[in-house]
mmCIF file of C-alpha atoms and ligand atoms in Angstrom:
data_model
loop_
_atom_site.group_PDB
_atom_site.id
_atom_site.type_symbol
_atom_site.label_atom_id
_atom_site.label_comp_id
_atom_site.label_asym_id
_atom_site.label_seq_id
_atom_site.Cartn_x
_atom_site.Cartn_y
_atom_site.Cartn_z
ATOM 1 C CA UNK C 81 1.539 -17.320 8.862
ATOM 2 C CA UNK C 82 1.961 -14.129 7.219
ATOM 3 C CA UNK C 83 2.693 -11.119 8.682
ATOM 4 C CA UNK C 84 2.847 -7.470 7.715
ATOM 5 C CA UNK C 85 5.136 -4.554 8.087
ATOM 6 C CA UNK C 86 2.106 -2.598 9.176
ATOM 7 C CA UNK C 87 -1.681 -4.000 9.808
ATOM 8 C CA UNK C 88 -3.539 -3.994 6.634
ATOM 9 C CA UNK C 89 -5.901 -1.446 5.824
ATOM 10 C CA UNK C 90 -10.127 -1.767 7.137
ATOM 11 C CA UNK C 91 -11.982 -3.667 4.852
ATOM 12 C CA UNK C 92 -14.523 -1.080 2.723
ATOM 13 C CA UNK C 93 -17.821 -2.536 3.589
ATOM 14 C CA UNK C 94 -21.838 -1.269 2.605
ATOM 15 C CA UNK C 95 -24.671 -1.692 4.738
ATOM 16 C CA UNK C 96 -27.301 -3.807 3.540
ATOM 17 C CA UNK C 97 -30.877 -2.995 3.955
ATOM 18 C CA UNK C 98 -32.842 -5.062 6.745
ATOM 19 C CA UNK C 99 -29.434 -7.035 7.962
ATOM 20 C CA UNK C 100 -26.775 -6.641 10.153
ATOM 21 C CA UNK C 101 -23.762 -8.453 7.825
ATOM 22 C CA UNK C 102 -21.581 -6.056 5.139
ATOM 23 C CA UNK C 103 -21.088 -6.254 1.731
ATOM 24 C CA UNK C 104 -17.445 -6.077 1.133
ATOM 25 C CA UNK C 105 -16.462 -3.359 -1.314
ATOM 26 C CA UNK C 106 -13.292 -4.739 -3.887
ATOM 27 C CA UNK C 107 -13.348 -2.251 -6.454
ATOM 28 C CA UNK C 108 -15.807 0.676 -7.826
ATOM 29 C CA UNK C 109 -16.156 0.793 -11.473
ATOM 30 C CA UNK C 110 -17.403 4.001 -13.219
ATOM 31 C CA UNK C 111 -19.082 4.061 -16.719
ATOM 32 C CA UNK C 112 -18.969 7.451 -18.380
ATOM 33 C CA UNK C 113 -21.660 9.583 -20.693
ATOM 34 C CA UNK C 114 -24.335 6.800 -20.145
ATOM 35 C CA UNK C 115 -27.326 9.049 -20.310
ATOM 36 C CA UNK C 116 -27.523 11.347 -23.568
ATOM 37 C CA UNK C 117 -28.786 14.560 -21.920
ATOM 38 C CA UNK C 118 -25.815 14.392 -19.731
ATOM 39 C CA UNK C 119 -23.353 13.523 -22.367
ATOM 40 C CA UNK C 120 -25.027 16.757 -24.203
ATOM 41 C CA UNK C 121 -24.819 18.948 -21.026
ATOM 42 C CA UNK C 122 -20.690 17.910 -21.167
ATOM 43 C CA UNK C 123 -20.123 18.666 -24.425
ATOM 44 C CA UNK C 124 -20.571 15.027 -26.279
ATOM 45 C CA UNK C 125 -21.922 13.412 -29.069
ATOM 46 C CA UNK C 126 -24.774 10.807 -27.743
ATOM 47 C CA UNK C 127 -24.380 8.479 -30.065
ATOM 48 C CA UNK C 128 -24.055 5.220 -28.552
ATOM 49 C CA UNK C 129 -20.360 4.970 -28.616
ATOM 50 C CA UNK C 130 -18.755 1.844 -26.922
ATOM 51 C CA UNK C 131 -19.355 2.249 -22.844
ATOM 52 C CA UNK C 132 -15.890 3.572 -21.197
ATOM 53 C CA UNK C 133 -14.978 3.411 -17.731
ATOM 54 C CA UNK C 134 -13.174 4.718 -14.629
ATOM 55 C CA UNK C 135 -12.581 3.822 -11.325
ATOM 56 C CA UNK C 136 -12.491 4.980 -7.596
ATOM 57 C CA UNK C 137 -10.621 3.270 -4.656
ATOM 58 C CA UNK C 138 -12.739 0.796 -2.411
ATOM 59 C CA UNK C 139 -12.142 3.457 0.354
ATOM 60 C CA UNK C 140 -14.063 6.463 -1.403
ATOM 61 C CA UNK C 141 -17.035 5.111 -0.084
ATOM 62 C CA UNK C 142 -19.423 7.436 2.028
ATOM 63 C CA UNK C 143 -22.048 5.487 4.247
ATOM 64 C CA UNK C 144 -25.390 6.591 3.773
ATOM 65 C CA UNK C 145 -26.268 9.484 5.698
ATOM 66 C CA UNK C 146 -22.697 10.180 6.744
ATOM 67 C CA UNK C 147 -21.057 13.275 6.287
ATOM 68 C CA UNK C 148 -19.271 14.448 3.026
ATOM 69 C CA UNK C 149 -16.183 16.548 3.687
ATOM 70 C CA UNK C 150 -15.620 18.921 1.263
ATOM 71 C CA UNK C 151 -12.369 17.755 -1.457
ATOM 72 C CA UNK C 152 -9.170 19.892 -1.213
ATOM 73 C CA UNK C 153 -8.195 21.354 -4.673
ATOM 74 C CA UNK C 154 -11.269 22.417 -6.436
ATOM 75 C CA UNK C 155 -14.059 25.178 -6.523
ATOM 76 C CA UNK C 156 -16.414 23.322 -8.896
ATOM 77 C CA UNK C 157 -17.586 19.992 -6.893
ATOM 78 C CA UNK C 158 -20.453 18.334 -8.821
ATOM 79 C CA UNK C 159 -23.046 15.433 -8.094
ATOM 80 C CA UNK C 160 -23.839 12.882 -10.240
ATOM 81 C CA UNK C 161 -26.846 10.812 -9.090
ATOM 82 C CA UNK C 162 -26.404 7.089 -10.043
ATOM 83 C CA UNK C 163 -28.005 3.686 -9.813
ATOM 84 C CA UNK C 164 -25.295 1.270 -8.704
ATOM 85 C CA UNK C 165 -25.061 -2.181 -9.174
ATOM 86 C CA UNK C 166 -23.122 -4.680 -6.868
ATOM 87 C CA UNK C 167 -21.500 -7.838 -7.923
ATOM 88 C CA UNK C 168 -22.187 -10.830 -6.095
ATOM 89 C CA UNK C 169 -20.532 -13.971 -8.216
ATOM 90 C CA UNK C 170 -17.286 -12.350 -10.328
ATOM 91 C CA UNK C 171 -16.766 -13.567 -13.806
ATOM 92 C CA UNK C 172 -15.037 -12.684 -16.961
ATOM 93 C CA UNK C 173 -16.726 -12.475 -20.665
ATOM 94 C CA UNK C 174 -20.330 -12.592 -19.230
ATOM 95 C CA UNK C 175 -23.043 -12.819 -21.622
ATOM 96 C CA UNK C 176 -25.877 -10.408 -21.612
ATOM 97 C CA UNK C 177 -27.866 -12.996 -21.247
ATOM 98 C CA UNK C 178 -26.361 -14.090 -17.888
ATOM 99 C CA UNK C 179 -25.551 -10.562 -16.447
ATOM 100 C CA UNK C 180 -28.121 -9.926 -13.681
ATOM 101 C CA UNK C 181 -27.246 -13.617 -12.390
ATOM 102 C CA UNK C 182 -23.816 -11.893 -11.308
ATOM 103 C CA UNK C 183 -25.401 -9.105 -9.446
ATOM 104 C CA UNK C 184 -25.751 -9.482 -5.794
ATOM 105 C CA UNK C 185 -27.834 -6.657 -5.347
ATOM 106 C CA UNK C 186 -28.151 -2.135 -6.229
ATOM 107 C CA UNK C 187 -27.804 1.070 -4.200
ATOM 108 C CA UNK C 188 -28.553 4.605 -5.276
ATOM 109 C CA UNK C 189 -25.063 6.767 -5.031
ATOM 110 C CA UNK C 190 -22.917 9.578 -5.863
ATOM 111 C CA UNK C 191 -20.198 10.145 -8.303
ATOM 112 C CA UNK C 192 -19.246 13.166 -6.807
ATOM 113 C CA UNK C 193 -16.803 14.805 -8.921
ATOM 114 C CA UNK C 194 -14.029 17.711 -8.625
ATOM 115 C CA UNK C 195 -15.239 19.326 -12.305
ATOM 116 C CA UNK C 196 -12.651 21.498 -12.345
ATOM 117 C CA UNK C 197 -10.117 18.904 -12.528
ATOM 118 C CA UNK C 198 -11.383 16.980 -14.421
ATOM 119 C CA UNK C 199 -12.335 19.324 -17.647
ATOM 120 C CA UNK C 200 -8.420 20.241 -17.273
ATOM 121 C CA UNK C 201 -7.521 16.782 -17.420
ATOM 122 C CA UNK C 202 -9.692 16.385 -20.470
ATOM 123 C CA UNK C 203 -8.105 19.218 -22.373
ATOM 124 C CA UNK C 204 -4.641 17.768 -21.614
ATOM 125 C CA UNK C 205 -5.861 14.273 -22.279
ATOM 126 C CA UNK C 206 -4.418 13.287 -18.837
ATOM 127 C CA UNK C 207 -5.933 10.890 -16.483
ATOM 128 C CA UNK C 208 -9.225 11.480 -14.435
ATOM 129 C CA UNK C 209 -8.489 9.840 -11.367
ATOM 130 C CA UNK C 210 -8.006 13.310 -9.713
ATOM 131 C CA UNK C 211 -10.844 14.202 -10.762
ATOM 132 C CA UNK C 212 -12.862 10.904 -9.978
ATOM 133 C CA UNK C 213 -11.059 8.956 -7.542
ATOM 134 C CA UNK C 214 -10.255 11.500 -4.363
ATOM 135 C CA UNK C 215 -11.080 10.480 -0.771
ATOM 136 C CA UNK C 216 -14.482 9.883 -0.060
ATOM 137 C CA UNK C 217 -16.064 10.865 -3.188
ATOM 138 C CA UNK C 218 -18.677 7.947 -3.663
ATOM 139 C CA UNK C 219 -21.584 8.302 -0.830
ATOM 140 C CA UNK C 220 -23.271 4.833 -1.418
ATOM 141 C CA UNK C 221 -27.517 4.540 -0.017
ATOM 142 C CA UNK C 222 -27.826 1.223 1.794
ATOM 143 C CA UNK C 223 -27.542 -1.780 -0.667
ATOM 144 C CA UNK C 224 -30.865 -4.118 -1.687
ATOM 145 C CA UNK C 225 -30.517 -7.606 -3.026
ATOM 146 C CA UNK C 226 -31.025 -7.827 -6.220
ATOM 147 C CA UNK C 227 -34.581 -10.341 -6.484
ATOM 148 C CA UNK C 228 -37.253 -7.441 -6.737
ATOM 149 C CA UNK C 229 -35.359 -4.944 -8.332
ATOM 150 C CA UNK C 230 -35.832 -4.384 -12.008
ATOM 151 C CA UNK C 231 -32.886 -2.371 -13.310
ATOM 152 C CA UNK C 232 -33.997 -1.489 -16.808
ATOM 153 C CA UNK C 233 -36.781 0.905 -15.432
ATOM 154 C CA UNK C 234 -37.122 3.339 -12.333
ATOM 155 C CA UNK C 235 -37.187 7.274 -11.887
ATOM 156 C CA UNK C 236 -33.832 8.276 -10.709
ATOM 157 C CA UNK C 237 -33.756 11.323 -8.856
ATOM 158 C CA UNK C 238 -31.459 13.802 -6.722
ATOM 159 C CA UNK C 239 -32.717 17.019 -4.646
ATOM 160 C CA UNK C 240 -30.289 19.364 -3.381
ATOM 161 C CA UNK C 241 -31.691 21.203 -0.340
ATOM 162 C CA UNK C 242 -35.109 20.372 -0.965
ATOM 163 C CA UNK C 243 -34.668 21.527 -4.765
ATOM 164 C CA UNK C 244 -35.104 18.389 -7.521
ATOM 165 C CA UNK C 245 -31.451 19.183 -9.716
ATOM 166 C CA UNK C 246 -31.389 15.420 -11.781
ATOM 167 C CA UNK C 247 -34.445 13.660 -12.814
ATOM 168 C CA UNK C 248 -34.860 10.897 -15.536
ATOM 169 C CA UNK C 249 -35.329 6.852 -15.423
ATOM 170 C CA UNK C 250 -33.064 4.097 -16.180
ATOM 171 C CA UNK C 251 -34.739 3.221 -19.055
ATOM 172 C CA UNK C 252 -32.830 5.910 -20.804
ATOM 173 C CA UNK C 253 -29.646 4.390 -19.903
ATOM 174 C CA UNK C 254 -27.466 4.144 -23.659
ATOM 175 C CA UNK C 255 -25.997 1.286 -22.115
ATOM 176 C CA UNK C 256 -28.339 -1.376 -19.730
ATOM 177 C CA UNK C 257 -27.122 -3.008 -16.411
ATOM 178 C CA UNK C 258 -26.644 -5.971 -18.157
ATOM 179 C CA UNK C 259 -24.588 -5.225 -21.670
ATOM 180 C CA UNK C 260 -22.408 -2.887 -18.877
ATOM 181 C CA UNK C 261 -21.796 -5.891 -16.637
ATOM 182 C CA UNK C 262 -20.765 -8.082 -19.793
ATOM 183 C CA UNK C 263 -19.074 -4.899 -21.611
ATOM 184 C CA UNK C 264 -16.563 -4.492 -18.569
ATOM 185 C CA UNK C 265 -16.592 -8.679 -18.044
ATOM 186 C CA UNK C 266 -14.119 -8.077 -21.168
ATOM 187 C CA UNK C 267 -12.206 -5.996 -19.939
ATOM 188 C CA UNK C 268 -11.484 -7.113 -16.505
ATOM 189 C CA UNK C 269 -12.377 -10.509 -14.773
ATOM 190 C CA UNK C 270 -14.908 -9.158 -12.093
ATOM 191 C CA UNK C 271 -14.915 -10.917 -8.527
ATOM 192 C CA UNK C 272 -17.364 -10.210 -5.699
ATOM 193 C CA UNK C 273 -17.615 -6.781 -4.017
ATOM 194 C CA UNK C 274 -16.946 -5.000 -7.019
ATOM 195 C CA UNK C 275 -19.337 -2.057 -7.387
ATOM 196 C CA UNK C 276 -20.487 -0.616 -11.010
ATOM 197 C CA UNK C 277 -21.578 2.922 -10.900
ATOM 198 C CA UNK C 278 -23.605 2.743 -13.992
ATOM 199 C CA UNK C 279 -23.466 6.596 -14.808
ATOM 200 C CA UNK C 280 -25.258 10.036 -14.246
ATOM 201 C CA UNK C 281 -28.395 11.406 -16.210
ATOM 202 C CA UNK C 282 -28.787 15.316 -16.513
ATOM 203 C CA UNK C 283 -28.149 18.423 -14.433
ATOM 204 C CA UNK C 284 -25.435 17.774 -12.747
ATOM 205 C CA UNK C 285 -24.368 20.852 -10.903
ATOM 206 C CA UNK C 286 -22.090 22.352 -8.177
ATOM 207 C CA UNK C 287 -22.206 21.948 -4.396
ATOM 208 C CA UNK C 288 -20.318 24.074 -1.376
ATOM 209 C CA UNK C 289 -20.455 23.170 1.858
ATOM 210 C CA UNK C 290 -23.827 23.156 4.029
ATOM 211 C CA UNK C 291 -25.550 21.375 0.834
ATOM 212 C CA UNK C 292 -27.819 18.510 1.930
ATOM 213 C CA UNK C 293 -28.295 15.735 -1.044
ATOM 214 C CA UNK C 294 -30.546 13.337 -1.006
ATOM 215 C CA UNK C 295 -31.182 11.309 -4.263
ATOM 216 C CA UNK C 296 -33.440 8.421 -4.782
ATOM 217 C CA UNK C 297 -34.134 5.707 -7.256
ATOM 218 C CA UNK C 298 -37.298 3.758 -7.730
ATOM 219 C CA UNK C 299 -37.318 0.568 -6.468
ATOM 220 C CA UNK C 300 -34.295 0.613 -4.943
ATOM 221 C CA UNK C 301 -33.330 3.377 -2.127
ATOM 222 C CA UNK C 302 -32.011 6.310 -1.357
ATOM 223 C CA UNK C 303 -28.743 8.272 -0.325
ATOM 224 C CA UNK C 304 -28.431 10.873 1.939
ATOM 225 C CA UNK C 305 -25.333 13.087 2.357
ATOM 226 C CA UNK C 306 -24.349 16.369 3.677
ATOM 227 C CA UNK C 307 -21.393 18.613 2.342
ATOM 228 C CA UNK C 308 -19.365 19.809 5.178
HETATM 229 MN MN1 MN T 109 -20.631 9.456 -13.158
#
């Protein structure tokens, strides 16, 4: 039997809509720029460059309608409304084709993001994960199985106190749920509880605390968070 110096950390775990088990979280996968208004609002060129990707820890995740403490180190805290797809049967070098058989289901969520830090680590060309990856810095809306949902079209939507800030539809994704899922099947074998957050359309903007978010997308749910 093994045993550990220590107990082992909590398992990261989503709701599920309508049921009482958990979906395990492994890892949360970021794609960047994959709207081009946003990539235009940071400064990019929309062309449909190859997708690129960051990631969070498991343990980032917010439960819907849970509070969102505001990060340490930063003054610029941004949302980024996303559509987020969970992976139910892991896999490497998926075809397009096959994609959406890997998915176990979708949630709405945040890619809440310490701007500051991040725009320095761009002009440096250091690493984002300070940036990306702090504590608690992915609220996740309760997750729907995947039979139903249609993933290539869907407003996508986030009001901050009442006040629509980001509104667009997947169909303008540059890059779909499916060449994503096969994209990042190259680059890493992906397993079961992995989440894919599949990247932010326009007008993202700064929060402070006593912000209430609530985002939606079509067809699949919402998330609800407050800054505190
Ligand atoms: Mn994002």
């Amino acid at each position: 039997m093994v045993s550990y110096v220590f107990p082992p950390p909590p398992v990261a775990a989503l709701p599920i809509k309508g049921s009482d088990a958990l979906f395990p979280v492994r890892r949360i996968f970021c794609v960047g720029r994959n709207y081009a208004e946003h990539a235009i609002e940071m400064g990019s060129d929309p062309t449909r460059e190859p997708p690129f990707y960051f990631a969070k820890p498991s343990d980032s995740v917010v439960i819907n309608g849970a509070d969102m403490p505001y990060p340490s180190v930063t003054k610029s805290l941004h949302h980024e409304m996303e559509l987020v797809v969970a992976i139910g049967r892991g896999g490497r070098n998926i075809a397009v084709a096959d994609a959406l058989s890997h998915v176990w289901g979708y949630c709405a969520g945040l890619d809440m993001t310490r701007r500051d830090i991040q725009n320095e680590a761009k002009k440096t060309g250091r690493p984002w994960d300070m940036g990306k990856g702090f504590d608690k810095s992915a609220p996740m809306g309760l997750l729907v199985p995947a039979a139903g949902v249609n993933p290539a079209k869907g407003k996508i939507e986030l009001k901050v106190n009442g006040k629509v800030t980001q509104t667009s539809d997947l169909s303008k994704l540059i890059w779909s749920v499916p060449e994503v899922i096969a994209n990042l099947s190259e680059l890493v074998e992906l397993a079961p509880g992995d989440l894919i957050m599949t990247g932010t359309p326009e007008g993202v903007a700064a929060v402070v605390r006593g912000d209430a978010l609530e985002g939606f997308v079509e067809g699949v749910g919402d998330i609800r968070t407050n800054i505190i």
